[in-house]
Short mmCIF file of C-alpha atoms and ligand atoms in Angstrom, two decimals:
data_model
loop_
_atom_site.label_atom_id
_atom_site.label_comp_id
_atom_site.label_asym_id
_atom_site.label_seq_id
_atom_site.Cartn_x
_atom_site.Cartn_y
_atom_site.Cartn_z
CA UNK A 1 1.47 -75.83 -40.12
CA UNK A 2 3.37 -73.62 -42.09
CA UNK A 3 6.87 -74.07 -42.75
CA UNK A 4 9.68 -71.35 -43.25
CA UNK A 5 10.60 -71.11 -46.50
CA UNK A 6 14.79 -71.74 -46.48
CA UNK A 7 16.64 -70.11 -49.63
CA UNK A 8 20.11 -70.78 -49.31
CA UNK A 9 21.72 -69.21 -51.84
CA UNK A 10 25.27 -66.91 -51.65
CA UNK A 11 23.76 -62.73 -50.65
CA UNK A 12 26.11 -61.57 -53.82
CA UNK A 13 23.46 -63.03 -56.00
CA UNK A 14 21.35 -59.85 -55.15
CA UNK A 15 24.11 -58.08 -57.22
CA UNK A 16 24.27 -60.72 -60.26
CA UNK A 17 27.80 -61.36 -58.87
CA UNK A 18 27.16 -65.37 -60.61
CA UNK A 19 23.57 -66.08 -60.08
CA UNK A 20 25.55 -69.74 -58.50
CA UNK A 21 25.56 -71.17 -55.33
CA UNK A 22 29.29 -72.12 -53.90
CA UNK A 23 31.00 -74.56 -55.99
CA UNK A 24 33.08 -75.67 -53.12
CA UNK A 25 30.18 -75.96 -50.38
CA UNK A 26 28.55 -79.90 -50.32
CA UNK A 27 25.39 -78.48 -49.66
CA UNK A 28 25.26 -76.15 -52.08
CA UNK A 29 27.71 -77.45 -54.91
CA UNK A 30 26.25 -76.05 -58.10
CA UNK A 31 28.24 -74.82 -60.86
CA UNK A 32 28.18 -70.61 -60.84
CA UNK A 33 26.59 -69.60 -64.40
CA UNK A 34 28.65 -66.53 -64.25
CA UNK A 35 31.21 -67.90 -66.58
CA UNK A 36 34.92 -67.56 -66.62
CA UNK A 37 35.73 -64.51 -64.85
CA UNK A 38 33.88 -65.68 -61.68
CA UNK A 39 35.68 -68.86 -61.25
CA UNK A 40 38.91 -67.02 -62.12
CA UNK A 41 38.47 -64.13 -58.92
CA UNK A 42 37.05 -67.15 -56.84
CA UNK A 43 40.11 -69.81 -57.50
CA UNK A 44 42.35 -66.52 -57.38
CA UNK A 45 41.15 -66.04 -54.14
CA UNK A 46 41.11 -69.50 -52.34
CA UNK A 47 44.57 -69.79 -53.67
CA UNK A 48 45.14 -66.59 -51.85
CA UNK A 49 44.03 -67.81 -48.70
CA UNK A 50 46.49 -70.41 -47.83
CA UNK A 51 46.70 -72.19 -44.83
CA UNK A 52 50.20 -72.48 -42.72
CA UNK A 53 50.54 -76.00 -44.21
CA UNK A 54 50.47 -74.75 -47.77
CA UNK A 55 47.20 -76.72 -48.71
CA UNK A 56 45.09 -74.05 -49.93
CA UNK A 57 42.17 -75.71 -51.81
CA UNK A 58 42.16 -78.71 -49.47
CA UNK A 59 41.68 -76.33 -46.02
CA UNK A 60 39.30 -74.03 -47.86
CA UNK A 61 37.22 -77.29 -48.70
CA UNK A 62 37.71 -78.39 -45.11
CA UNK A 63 37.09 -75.33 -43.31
CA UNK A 64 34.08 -74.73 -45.70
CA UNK A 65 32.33 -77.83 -44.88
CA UNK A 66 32.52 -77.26 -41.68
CA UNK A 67 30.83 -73.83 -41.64
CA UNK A 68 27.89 -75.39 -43.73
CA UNK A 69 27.30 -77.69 -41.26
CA UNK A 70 27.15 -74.86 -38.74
CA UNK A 71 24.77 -73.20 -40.86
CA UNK A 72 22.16 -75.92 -41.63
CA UNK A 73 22.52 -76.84 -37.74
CA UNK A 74 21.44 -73.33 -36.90
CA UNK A 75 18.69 -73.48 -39.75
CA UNK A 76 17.02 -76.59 -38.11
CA UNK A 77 17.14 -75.00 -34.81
CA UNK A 78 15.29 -71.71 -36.31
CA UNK A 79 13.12 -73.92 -38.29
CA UNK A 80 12.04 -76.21 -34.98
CA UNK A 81 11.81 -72.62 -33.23
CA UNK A 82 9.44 -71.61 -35.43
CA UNK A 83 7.15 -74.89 -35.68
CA UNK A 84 6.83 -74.55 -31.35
CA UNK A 85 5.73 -71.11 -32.02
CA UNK A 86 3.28 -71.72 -34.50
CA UNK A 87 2.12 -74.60 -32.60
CA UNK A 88 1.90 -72.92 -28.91
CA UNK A 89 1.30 -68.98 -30.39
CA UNK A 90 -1.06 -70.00 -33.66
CA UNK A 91 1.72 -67.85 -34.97
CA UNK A 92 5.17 -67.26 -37.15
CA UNK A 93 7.29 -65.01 -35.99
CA UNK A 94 9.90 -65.53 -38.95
CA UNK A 95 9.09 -65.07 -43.21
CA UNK A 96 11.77 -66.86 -44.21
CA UNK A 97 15.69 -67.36 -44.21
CA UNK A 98 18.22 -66.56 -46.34
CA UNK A 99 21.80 -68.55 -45.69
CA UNK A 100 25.15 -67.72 -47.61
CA UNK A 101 28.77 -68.94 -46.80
CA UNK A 102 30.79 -66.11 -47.55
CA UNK A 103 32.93 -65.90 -50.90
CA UNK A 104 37.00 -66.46 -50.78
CA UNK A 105 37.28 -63.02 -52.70
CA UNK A 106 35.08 -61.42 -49.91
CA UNK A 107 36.93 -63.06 -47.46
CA UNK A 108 40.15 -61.86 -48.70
CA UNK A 109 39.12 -58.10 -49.13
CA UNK A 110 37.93 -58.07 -45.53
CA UNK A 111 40.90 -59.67 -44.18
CA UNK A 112 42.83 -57.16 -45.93
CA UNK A 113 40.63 -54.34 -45.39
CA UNK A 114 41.74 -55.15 -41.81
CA UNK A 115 45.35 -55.40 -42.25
CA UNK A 116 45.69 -59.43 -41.96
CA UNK A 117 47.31 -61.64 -43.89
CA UNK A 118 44.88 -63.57 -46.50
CA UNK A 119 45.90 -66.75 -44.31
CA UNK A 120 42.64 -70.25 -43.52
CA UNK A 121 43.56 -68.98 -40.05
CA UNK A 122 43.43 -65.53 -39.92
CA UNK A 123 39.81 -65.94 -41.80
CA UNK A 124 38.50 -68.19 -39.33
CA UNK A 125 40.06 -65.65 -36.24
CA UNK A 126 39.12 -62.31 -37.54
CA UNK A 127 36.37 -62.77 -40.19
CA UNK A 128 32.84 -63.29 -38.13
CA UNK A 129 30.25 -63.37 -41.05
CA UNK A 130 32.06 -66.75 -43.38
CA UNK A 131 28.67 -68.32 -42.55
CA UNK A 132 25.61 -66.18 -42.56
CA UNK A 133 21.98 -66.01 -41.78
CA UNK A 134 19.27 -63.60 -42.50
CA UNK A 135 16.34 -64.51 -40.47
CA UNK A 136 13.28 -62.18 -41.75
CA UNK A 137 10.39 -61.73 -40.16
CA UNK A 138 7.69 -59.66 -40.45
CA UNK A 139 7.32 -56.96 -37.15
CA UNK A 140 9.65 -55.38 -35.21
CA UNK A 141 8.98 -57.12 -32.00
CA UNK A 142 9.93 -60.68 -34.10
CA UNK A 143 13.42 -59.55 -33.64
CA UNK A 144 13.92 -59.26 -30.17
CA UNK A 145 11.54 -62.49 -29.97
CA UNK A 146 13.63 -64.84 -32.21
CA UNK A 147 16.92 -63.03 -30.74
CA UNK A 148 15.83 -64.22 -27.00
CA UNK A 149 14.79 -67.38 -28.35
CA UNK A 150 18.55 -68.05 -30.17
CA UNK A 151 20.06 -66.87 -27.42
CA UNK A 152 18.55 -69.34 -24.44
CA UNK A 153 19.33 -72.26 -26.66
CA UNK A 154 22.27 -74.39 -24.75
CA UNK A 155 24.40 -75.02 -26.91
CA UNK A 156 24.51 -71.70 -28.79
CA UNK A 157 26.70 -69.32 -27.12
CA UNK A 158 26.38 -65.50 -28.10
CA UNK A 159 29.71 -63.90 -28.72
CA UNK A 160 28.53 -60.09 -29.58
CA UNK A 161 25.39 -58.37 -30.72
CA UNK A 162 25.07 -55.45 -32.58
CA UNK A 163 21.80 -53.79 -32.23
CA UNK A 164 21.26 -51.16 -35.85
CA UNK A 165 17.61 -51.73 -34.53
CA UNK A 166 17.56 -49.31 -31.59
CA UNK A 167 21.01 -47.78 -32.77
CA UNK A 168 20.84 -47.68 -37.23
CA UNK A 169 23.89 -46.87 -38.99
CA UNK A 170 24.04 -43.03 -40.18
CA UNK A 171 23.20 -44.82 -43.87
CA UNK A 172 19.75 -45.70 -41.94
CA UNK A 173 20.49 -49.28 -42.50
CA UNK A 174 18.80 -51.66 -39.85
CA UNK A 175 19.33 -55.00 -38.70
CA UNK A 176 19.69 -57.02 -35.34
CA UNK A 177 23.24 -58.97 -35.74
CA UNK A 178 24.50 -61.59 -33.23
CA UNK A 179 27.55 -63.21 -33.64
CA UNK A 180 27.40 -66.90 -32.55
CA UNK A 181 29.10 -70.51 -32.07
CA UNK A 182 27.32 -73.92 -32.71
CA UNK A 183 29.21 -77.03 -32.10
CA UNK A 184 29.77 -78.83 -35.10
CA UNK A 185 30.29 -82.89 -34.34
CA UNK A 186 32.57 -84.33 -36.55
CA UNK A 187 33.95 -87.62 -36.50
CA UNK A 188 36.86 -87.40 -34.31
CA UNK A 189 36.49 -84.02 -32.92
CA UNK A 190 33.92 -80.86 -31.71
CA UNK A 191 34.44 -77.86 -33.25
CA UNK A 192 32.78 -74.31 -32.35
CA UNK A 193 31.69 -72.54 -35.17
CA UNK A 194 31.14 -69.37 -35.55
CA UNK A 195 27.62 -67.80 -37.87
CA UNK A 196 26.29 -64.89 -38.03
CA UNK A 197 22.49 -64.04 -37.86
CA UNK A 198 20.94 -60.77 -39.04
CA UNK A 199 17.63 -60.68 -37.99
CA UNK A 200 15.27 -57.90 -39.70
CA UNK A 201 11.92 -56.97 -41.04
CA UNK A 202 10.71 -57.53 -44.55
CA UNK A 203 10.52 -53.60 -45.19
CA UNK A 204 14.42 -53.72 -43.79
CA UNK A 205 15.56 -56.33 -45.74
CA UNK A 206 14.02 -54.22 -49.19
CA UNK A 207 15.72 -51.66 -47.90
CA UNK A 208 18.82 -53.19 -46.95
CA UNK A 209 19.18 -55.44 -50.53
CA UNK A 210 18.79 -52.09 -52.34
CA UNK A 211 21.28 -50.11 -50.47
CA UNK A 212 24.02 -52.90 -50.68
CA UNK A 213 23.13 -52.56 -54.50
CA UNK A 214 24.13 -49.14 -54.61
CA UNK A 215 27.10 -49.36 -52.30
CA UNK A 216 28.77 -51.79 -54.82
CA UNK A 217 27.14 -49.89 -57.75
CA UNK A 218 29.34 -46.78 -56.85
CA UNK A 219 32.34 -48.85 -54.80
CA UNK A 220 31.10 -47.53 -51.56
CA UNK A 221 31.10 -44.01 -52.86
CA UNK A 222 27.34 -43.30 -54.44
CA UNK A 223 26.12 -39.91 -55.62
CA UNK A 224 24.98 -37.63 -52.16
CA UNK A 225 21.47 -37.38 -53.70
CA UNK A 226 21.21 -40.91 -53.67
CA UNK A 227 22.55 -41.43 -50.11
CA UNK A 228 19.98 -38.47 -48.90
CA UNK A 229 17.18 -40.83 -50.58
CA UNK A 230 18.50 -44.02 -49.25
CA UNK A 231 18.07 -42.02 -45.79
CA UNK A 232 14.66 -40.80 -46.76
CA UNK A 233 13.72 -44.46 -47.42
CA UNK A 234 14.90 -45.84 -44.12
CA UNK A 235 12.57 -43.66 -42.31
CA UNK A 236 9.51 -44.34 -44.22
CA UNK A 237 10.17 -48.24 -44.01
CA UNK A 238 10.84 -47.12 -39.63
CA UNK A 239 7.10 -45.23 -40.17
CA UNK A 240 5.85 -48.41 -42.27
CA UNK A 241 7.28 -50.97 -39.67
CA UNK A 242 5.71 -49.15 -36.85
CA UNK A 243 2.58 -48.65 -38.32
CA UNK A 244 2.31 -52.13 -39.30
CA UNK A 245 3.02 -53.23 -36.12
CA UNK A 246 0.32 -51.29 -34.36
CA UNK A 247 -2.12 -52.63 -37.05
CA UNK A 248 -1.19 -55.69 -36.23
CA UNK A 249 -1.86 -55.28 -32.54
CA UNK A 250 -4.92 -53.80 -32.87
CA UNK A 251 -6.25 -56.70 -35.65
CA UNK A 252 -4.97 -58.99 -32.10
CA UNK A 253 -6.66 -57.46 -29.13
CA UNK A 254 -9.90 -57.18 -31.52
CA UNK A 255 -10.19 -61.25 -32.07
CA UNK A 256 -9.38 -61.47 -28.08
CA UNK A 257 -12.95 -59.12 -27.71
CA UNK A 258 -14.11 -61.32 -29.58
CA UNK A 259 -13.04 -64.66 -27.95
CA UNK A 260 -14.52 -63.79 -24.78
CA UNK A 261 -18.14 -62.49 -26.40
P1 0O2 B 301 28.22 -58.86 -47.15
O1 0O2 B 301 28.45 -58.74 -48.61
O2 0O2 B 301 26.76 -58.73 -46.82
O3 0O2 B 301 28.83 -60.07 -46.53
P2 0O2 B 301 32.73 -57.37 -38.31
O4 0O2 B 301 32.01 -58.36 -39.24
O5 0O2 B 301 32.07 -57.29 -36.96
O6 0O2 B 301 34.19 -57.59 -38.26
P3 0O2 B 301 31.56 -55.31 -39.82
O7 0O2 B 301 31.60 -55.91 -41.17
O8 0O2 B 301 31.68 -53.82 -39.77
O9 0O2 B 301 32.66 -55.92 -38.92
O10 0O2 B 301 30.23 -55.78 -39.05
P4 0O2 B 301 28.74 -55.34 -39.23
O11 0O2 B 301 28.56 -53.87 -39.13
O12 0O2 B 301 28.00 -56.18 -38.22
O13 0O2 B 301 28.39 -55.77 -40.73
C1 0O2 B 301 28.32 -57.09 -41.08
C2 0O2 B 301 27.36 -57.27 -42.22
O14 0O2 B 301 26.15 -56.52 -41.98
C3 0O2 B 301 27.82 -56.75 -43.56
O15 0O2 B 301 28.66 -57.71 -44.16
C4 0O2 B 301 26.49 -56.58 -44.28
O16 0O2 B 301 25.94 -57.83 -44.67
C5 0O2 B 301 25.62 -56.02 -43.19
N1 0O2 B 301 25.71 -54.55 -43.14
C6 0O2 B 301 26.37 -53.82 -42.24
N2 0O2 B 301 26.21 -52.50 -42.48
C7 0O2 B 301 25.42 -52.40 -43.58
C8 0O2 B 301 24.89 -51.29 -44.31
O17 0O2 B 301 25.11 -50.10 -44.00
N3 0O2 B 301 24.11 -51.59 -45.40
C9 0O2 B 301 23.83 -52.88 -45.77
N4 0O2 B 301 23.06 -53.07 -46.85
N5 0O2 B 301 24.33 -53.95 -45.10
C10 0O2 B 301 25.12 -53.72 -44.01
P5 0O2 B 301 29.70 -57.29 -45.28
O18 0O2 B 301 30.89 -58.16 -45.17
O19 0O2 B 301 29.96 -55.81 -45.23
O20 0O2 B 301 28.93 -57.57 -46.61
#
């Protein structure tokens, strides 16, 4: 049987923002090799976000373990999800999964990008995405698939969707978002967490990784050529997605011919 492959490791690494994994995060407590200046923006930043008690460091710890144990609860669940399907379907709907808890100084620009105070609470009110995960899979009827499948599990509850699958983003990015809360049991209370899941294609996610490149490449403001390409791109990987999933079809309904002869 095979097994998704998990790579938990923090999205910004696409961008050589540290090449590390969170330094705060039990799970995923490796030292960032980005040197000086990365610890520096990221300390800067938790010591931005302080809680209405004053203890900083001590609720960003708290708060962060908490949304890792969100996030490898919903990793099981999509891992389990996809065993039943191989086992029942002789088939995987999902590639792999990416995982990331969201960094302070990310946090911090959002919040303010918004108009909030850089406060632990206001982060875990307004900010939606402090634990994320990219399901990938390889055809665009996965998504809906592993999206109807998240959704009917009890003790998930869906707060929002956003669907850039049947509706992309002018920028021709494309993605299947759902906002959700998993109960996280800790020792003397329940607490609803909220993750986010982006669920995409392969060809998407290329797309996608390439385009967030650029977007921090030129601070949001890249070159129009470049955006006209980026658009260009986003409708060969629709035409490639489409065509693969048609392939794919047609490879299926040939082996049931075959089956029954
Ligand atoms: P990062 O660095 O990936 O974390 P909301 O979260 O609902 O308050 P927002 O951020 O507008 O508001 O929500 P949306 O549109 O669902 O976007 C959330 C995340 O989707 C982004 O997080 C990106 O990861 C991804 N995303 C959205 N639009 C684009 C896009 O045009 N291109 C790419 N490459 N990714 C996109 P962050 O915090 O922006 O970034």
């Amino acid at each position: 049987m095979n097994k998704i492959h998990l790579c938990n490791f923090i999205w910004y690494n696409e961008f050589n923002m540290g090449g590390g994994r969170l330094p705060d995060s039990p799970e995923r407590d490796e030292t960032p090799d980005g040197g000086a200046d990365v610890h520096e923006a990221y300390e800067g930043a938790v010591m931005e976000l302080k809680a209405d008690n004053g203890e900083g460091i001590d609720s960003w710890r708290e708060v962060t373990l908490v949304y890792n144990a969100a996030l490898r609860q919903v990793e099981t669940k999509m891992e389990i999800l996809n065993d039943e399907f191989q086992h029942v379907h002789q088939y995987n709907p999902i590639e792999h999964i990416k995982s990331r808890i969201k960094t302070p100084e990310s946090i911090v620009k959002k919040l303010k990008r918004d108009g909030h105070e850089s406060t632990i609470d206001n982060m875990i009110k307004y900010i939606n995405d402090i634990a994320g995960i990219r399901v990938i899979c390889s055809f665009t009827s996965d998504i809906y698939r592993i999206a109807d499948m998240i959704a009917e599990q009890r003790d998930i509850k869906v707060l929002a969707v956003k669907d850039y699958i049947t509706f992309p983003k002018s920028s021709g990015y494309k993605s299947y978002h759902m906002i959700v809360t998993v109960p996280v049991y800790l020792s003397d209370r329940t607490v609803d967490t909220k993750v986010e899941i982006q669920i995409r294609t392969v060809a998407m996610d290329f797309w996608a990784s390439l385009e967030h490149k650029i977007h921090y490449k030129f601070e949001g403001d890249a070159p129009e050529h470049i955006r006209n390409e980026l658009v260009e791109c986003a409708k060969m990987v629709s035409d490639l997605d489409e065509r693969m999933l048609q392939l794919n079809n047609q490879i299926i309904s040939l082996s049931h011919v075959k089956e029954e002869n």
